[in-house]
Coordinates of C-alpha atoms in Angstrom, one line a residue:
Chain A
X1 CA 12.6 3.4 -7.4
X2 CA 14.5 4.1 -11.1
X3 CA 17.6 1.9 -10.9
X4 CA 20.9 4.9 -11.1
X5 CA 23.0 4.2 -14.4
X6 CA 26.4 5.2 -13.6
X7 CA 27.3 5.2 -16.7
X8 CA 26.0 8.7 -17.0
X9 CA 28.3 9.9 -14.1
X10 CA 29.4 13.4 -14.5
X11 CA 32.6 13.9 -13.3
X12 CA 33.0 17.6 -13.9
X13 CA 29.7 18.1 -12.3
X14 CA 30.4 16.9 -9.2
X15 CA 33.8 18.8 -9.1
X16 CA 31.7 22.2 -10.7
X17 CA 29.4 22.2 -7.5
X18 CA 31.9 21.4 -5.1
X19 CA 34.5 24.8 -6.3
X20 CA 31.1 27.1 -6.9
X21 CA 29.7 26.1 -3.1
X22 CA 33.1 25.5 -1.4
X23 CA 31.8 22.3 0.1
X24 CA 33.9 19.2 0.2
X25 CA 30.6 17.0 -1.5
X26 CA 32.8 13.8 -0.9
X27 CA 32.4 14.3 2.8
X28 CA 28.5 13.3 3.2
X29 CA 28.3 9.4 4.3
X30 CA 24.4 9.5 3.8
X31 CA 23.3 9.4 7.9
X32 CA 20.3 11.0 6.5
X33 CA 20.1 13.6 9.0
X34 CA 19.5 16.7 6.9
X35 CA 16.5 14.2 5.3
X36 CA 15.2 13.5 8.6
X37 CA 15.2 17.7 9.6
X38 CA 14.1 18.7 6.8
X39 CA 10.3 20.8 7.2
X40 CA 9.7 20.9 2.9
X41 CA 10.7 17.1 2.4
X42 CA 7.5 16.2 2.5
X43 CA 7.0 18.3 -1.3
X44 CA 9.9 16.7 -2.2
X45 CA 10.8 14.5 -5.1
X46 CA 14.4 14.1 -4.2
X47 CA 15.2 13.8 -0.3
X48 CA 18.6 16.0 0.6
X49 CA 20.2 13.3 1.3
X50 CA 19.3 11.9 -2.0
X51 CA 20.2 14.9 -3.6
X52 CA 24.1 15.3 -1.8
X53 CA 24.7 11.3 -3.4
X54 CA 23.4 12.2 -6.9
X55 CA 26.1 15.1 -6.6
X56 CA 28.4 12.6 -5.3
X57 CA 27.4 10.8 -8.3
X58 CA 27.5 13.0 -10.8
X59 CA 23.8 12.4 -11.8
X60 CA 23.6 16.0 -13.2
X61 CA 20.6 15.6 -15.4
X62 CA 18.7 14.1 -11.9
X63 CA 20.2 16.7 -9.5
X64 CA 19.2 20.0 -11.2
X65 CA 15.6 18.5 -12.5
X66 CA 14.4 17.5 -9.0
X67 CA 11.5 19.5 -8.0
X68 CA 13.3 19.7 -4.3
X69 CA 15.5 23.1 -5.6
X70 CA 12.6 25.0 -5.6
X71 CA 10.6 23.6 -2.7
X72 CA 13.6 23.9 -0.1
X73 CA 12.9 27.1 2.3
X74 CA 16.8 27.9 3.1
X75 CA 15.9 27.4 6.3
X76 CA 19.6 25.7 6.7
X77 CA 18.4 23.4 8.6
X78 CA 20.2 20.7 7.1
X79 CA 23.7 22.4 7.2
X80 CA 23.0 23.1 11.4
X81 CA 22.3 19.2 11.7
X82 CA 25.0 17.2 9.6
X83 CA 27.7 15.9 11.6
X84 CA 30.3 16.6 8.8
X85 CA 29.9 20.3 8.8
X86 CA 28.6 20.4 5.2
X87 CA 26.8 23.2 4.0
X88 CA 24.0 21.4 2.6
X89 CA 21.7 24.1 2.6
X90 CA 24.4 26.1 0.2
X91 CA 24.9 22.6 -1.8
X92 CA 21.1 23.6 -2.6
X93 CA 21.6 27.0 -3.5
X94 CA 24.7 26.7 -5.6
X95 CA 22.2 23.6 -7.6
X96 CA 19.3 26.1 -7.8
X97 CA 22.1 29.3 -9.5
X98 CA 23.4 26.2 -11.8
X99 CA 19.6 24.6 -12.6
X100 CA 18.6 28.4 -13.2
X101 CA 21.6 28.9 -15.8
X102 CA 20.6 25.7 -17.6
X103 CA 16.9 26.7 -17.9
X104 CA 16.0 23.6 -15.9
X105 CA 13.1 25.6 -13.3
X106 CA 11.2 22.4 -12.2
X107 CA 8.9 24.2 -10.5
X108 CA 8.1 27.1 -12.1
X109 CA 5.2 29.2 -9.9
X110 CA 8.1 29.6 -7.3
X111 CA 10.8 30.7 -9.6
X112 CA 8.0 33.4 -11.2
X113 CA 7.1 34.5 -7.7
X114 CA 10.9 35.2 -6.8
X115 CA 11.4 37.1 -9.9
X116 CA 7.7 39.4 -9.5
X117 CA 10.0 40.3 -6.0
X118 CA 12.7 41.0 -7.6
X119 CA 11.2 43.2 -10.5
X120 CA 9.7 45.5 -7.6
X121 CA 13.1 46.1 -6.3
X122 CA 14.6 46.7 -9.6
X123 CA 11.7 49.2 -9.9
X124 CA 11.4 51.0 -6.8
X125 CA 14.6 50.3 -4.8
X126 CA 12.7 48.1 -2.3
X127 CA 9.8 45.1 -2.6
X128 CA 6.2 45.9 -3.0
X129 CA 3.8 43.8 -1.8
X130 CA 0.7 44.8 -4.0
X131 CA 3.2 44.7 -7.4
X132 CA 4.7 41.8 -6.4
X133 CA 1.4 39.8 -6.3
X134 CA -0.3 41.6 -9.6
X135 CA 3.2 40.9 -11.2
X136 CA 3.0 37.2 -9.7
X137 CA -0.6 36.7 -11.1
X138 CA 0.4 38.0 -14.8
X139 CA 3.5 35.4 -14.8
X140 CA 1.7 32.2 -13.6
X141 CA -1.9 33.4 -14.5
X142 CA -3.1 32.1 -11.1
X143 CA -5.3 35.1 -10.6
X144 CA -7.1 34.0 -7.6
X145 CA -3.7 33.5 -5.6
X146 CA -4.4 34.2 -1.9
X147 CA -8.3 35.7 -3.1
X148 CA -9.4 34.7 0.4
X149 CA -7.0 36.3 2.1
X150 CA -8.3 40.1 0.3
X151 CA -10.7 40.7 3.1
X152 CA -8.6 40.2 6.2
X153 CA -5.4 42.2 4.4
X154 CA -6.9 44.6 3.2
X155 CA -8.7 45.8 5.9
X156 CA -6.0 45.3 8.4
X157 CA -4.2 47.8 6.1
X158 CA -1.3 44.5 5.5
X159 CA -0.7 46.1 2.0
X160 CA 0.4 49.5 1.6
X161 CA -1.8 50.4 -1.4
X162 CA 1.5 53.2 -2.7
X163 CA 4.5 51.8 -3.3
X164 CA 7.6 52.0 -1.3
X165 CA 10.4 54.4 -2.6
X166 CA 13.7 55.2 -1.7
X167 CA 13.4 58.7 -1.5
X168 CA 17.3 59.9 -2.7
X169 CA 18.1 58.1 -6.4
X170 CA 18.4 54.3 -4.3
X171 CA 15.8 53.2 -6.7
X172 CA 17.9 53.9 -9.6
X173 CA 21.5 52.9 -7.6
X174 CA 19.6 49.3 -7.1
X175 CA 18.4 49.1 -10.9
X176 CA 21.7 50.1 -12.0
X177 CA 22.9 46.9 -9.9
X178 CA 20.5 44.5 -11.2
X179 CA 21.2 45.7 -14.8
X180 CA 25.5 45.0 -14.1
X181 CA 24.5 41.8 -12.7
X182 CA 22.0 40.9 -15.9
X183 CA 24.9 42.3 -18.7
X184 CA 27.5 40.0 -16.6
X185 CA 26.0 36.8 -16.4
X186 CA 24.8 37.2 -20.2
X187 CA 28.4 37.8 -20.8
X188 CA 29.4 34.5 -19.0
X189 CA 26.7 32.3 -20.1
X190 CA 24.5 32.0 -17.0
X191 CA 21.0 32.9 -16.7
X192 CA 20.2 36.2 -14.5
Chain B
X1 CA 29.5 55.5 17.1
X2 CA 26.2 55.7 16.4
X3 CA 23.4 52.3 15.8
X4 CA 22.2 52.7 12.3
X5 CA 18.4 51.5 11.9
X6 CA 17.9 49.2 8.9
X7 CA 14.1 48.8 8.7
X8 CA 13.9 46.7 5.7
X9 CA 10.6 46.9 3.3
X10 CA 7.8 45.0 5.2
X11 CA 8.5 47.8 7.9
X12 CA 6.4 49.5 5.9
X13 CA 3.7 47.4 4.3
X14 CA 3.1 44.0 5.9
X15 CA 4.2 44.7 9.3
X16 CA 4.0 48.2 10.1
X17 CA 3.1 47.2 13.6
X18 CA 5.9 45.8 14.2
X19 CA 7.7 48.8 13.0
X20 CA 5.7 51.2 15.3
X21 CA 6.0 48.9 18.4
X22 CA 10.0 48.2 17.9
X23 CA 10.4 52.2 17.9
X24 CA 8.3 52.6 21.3
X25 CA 10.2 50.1 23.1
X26 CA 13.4 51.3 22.0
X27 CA 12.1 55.0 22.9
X28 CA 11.3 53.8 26.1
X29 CA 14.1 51.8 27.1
X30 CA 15.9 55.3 25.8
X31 CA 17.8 53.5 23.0
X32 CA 18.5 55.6 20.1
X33 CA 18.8 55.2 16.0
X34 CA 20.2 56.9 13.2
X35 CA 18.0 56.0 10.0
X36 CA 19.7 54.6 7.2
X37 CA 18.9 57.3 4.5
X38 CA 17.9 55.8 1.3
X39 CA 18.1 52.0 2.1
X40 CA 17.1 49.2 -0.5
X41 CA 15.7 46.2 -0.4
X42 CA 18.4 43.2 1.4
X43 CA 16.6 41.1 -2.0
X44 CA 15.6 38.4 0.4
X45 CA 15.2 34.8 -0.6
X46 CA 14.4 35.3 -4.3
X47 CA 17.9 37.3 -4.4
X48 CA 20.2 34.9 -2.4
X49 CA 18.1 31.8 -4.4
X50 CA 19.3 33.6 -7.8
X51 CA 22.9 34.6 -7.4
X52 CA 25.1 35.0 -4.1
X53 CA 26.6 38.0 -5.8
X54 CA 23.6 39.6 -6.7
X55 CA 22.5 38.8 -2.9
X56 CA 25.7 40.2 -1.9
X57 CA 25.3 44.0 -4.0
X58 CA 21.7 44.6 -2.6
X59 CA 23.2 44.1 0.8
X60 CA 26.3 45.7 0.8
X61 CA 25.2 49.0 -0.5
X62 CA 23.0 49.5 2.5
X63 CA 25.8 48.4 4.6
X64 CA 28.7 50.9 3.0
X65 CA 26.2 53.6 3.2
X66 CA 26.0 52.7 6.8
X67 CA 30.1 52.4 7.1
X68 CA 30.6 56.1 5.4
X69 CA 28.1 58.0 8.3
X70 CA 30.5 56.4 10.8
X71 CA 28.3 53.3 11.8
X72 CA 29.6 50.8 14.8
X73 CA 26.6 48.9 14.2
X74 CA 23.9 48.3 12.1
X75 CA 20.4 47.3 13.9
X76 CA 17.4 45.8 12.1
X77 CA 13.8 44.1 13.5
X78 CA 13.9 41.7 10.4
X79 CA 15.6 38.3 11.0
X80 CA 15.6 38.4 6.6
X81 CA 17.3 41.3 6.7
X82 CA 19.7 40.5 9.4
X83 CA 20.4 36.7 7.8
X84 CA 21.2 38.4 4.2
X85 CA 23.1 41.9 5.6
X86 CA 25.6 39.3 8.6
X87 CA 26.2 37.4 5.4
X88 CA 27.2 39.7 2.9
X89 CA 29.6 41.4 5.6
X90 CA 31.0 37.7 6.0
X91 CA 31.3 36.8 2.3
X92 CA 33.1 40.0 1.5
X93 CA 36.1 39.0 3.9
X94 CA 36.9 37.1 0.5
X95 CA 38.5 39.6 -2.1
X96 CA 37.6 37.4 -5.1
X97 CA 33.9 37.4 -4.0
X98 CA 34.4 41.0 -2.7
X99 CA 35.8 42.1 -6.3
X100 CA 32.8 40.3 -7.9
X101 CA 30.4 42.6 -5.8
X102 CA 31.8 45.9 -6.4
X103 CA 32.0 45.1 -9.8
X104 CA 27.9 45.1 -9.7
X105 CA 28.2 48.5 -7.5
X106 CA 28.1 52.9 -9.0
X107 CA 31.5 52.7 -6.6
X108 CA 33.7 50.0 -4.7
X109 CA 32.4 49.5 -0.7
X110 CA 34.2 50.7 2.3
X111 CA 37.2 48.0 3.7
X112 CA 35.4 48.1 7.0
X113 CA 31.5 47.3 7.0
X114 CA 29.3 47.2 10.0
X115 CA 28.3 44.0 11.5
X116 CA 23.9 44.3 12.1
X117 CA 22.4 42.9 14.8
X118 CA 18.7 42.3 15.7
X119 CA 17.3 44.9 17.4
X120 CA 16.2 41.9 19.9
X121 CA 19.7 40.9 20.5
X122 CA 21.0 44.4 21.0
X123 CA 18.3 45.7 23.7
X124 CA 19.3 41.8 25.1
X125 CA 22.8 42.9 25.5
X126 CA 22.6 46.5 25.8
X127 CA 19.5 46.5 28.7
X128 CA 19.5 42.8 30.2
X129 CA 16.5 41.2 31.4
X130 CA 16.9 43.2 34.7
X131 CA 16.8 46.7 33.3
X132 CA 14.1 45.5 31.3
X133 CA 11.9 44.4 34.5
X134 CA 12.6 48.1 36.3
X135 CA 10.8 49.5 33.4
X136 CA 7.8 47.0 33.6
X137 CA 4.7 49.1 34.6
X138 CA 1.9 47.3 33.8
X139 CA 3.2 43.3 33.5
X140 CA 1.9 40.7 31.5
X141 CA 0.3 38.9 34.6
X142 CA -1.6 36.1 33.6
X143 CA -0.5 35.6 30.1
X144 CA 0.8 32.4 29.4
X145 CA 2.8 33.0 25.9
X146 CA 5.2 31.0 23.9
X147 CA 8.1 32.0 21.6
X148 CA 8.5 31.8 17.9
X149 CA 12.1 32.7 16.6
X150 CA 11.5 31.2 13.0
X151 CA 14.7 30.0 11.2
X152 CA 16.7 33.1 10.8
X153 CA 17.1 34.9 14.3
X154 CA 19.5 31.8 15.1
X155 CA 20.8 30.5 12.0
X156 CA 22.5 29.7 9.7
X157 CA 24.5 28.8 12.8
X158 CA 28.0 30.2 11.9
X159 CA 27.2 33.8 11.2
X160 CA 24.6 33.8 14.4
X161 CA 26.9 31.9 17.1
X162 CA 26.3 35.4 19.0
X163 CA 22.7 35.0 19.5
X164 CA 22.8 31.4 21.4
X165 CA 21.7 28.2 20.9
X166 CA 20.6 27.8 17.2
X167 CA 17.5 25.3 17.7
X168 CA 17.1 26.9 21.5
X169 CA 17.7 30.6 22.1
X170 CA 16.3 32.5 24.8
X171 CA 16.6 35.5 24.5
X172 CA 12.9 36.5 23.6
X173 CA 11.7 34.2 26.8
X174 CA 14.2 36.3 29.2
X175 CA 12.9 39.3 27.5
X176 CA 9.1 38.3 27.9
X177 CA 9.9 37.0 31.6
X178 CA 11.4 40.3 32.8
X179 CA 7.8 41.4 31.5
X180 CA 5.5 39.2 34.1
X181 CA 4.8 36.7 31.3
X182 CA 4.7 32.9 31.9
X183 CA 7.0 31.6 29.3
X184 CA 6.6 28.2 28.6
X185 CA 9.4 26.3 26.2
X186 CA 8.1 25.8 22.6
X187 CA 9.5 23.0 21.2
X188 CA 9.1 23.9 17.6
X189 CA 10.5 27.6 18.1
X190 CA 13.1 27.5 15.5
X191 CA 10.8 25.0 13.0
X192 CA 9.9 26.8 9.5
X193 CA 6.7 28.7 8.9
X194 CA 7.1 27.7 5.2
X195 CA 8.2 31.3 4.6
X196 CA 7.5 33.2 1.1
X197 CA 6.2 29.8 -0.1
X198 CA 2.7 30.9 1.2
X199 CA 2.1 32.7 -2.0
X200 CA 3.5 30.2 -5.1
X201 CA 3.2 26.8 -2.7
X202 CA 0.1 27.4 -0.6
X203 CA -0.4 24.2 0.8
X204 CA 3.5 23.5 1.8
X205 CA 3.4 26.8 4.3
X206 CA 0.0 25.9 5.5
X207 CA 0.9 22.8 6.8
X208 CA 4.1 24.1 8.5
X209 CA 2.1 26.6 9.8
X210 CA -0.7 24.5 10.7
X211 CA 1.6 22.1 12.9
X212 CA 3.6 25.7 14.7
X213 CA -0.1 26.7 15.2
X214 CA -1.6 23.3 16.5
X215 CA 1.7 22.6 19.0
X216 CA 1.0 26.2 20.6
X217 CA -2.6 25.8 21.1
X218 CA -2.2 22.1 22.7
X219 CA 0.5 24.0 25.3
X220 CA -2.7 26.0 26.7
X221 CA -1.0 29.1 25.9
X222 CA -3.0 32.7 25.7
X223 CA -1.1 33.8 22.7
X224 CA 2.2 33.5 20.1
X225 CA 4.6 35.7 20.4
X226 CA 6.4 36.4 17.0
X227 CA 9.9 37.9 15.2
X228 CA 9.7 37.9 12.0
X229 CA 7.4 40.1 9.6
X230 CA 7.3 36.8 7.2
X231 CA 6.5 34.3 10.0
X232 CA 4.1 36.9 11.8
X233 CA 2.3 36.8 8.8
X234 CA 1.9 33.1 8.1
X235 CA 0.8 32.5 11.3
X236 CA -1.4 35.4 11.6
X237 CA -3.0 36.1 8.1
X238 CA -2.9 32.8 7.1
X239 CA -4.3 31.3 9.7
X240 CA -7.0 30.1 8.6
X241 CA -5.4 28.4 5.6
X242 CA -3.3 26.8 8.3
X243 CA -6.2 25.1 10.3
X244 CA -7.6 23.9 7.0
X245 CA -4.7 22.3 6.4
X246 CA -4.7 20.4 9.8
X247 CA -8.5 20.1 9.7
X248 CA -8.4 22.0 12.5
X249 CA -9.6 25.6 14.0
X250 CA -7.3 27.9 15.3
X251 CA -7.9 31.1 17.1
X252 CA -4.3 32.1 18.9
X253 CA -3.5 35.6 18.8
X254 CA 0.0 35.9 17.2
X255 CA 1.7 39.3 18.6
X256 CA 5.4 40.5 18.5
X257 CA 7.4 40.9 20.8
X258 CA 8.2 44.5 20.4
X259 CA 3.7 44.9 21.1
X260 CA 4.0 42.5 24.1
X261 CA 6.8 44.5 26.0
X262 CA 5.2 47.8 24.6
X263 CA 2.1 46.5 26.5
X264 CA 4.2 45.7 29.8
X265 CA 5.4 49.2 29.8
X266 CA 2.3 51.0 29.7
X267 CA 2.5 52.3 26.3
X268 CA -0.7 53.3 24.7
X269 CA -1.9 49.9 22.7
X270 CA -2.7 52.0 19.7
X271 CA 1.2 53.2 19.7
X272 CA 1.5 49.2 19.5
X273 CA -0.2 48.5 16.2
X274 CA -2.4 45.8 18.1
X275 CA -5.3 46.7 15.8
X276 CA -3.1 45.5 12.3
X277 CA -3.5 41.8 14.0
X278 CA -5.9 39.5 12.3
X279 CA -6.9 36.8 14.8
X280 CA -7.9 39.0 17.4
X281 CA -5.9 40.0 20.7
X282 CA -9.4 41.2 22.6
X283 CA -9.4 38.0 24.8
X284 CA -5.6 38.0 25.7
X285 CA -6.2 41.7 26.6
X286 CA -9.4 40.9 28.4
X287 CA -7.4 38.2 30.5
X288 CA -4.9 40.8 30.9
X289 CA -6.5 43.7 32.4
X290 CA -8.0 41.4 34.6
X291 CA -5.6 40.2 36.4
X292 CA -4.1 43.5 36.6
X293 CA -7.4 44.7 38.3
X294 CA -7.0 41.7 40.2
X295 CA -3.5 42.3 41.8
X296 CA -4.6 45.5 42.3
X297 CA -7.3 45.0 44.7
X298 CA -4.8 42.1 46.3

């Protein structure tokens, strides 16, 4: 393991993810249970518990490069598990919105598939399974994602082949939303 | 005060099954819906994992179209949908955040919004497992099932307190009993399916899966019963990608529960959508109709 220079210790960092996810960080005393219950540690490169010190820490740099942001699964198990009633499971969010707005994406196939989703719904008002997979395929040019599965979804109809409107201007009411929330967080600096 | 029905999209892709079996049970058991005209998309994970308040928007303009037609409640068969929609209503208590959303709205949302429920919860608390059994015409004799909540029917735990246990509800196995099922206690009921990861992170959702999958066939148990269009769909679908991951192969029928008490109620199994499933229900069925025959003859 790296030896941890505290040197680097980001003060503001630590205080920044503590006011955005309304989590006391100082309250974790590393029991290691949200490591311990977690289903996606296994793909990580940072355990949680790992992760709640480094924000302790301040080890920004560390925090919003680990791979672990993108591989978590919000299943929340960690938050249901630690004994101090932290949100750890909103700790990871709130480092995946702030790793986002840096342009620090670790692992970038996941962050392309979420955005494919979310182009559908700023298209048609709600997701599209078919789009969201052609769209996927452009963005990571993995064109043979899920080829095997073809035979089994097709025929068992698991794709509607049309996409799915909203039939009375939601479409447009949900692009309208997604273009206020893209002009704002240009305006402040983030990444949408 | 009417129940307004929230569908949400793979109603009407991935798991129109589900779909078509939720609305015959809920026919049956002679509970009733007003559709949500014009609903979007709740934005699911890739939404909550990009902003909170972008999350928020999506959700809350289904939910004040539901609070201006008069809604007490809002019901929906998609434990996504539900997770997303409870927490929007929740986050919105706060006027700062609740500013910040409306901001992103055409106009600012109602003070009151509905509160949604599963649609497994309400015909839990509405109908209770002995209401459900009067209606029981043809029951699941035989079947030995287990449950599969995934992680959203029960959590995150402060916004589902409502529903029970987080890590051990019951409601589907009191639902399921009241049908003639043997229900046996799965111990990895709440664990992760790996969820949307299936598609950008193959191998992390196949081995989730592939443990889920290899726990419930050790139990001896006829089939999987299922809550969640996502997990249904992972277990199901990607089945096979799951017993390569374990070095194992699976064949466990994975139904919902909407199909299994549509099936205890004697409706038509085509009404059910039991033809959409991949692994096939033929020997579940088989086992089924036999020991219907067999009571019968009793």
């Amino acid at each position: 393991m790296d030896a941890i220079n505290l040197s680097h210790k980001d003060a503001a960092f630590t205080r920044a993810v503590a006011t955005r996810s309304g989590q006391s960080v100082t309250a974790c005393y590393q029991c290691g249970n949200c490591t311990a219950g977690c289903p996606a540690g296994f793909t990580y490169d940072m355990p949680v518990s790992q992760i709640m010190r480094g924000v302790q820490l301040g080890l920004k740099d560390q925090v919003l490069n680990a791979k672990s942001l993108w591989m978590c699964l919000s299943c929340s198990t960690c938050t249901l598990r630690c004994p101090n009633d932290i949100d750890v499971a909103g700790i990871m969010e709130t480092l995946r919105h702030m790793a986002r707005e840096q342009g620090q994406v670790s692992v970038p196939k996941v962050n392309k598939f979420w955005m494919s989703f979310l182009d559908t719904v700023r298209i048609f008002g709600r997701s599209y399974e078919i789009g969201v997979m052609a769209l996927y395929m452009m963005r990571s040019l993995r064109v043979f994602t899920d080829v095997d599965l073809a035979p089994d979804a097709l025929s068992k109809q698991k794709l509607g082949l049309m996409p799915h409107v909203t039939p009375n201007g939601g479409a447009e009411a949900v692009g309208r939303i997604m273009q206020r929330f893209k002009e704002r967080a240009d305006r402040e600096g983030g990444a949408a | 005060m009417s129940i307004v029905y929230y569908p949400g999209c793979s109603a009407a892709g991935t798991s129109s099954d589900y779909e078509k079996s939720t609305q015959a049970v809920c026919d049956a058991l002679g509970m009733s819906f007003t559709p949500l005209p014009d609903w979007n998309c709740c934005g699911s994970t890739p939404a909550h994992a990009t902003s909170t308040e972008l999350s928020a928007a999506l959700s809350v303009r289904n939910l004040d179209i539901a609070a201006k037609m008069g809604a007490e409640k809002v019901a929906t068969p998609c434990p996504s949908c539900l997770s997303n929609l409870r927490l929007a209503k929740k986050r919105m208590e706060k006027p700062e955040f609740r500013a910040r959303v409306d901001e992103l709205l055409d106009e600012a949302s109602s003070a009151e919004l509905p509160q949604t429920y599963s649609v497994m919860q309400l015909i839990y608390e509405k109908y209770g497992s002995e209401f459900v059994a009067h209606r029981v015409q043809r029951p699941l004799k035989g079947l030995k099932v287990a449950c599969y909540y995934g992680c959203l029917m029960s959590r995150p735990a402060d916004i589902m307190a409502d529903f029970g246990h987080p890590e051990n509800p019951q409601v589907m196995e009191s639902l399921l009993r009241a049908c003639g099922a043997e229900v046996v206690e799965f111990p990895l009921k709440t664990e992760c399916c790996g969820a949307s990861h299936g598609i950008p992170e193959r191998q992390l959702t196949a081995n989730l899966s592939g443990k889920i999958l290899e726990t419930a066939q050790n139990m001896g148990i006829d089939a999987l019963v299922a809550a969640c269009p996502l997990c249904q769909m992972n277990l199901d679908l990607r089945q096979k990608q799951a017993g390569k991951a374990m070095g194992k192969e699976f064949a466990l029928p994975v139904f919902y529960y909407t199909q299994m008490m549509g099936m205890a109620f004697g409706i038509k199994l085509s009404a059910l959508g039991l033809n959409k499933l991949v692994v096939s229900p033929e020997p579940v069925l088989k086992k089924w109709q036999a020991a219907l025959k067999e009571g019968v003859c009793e």
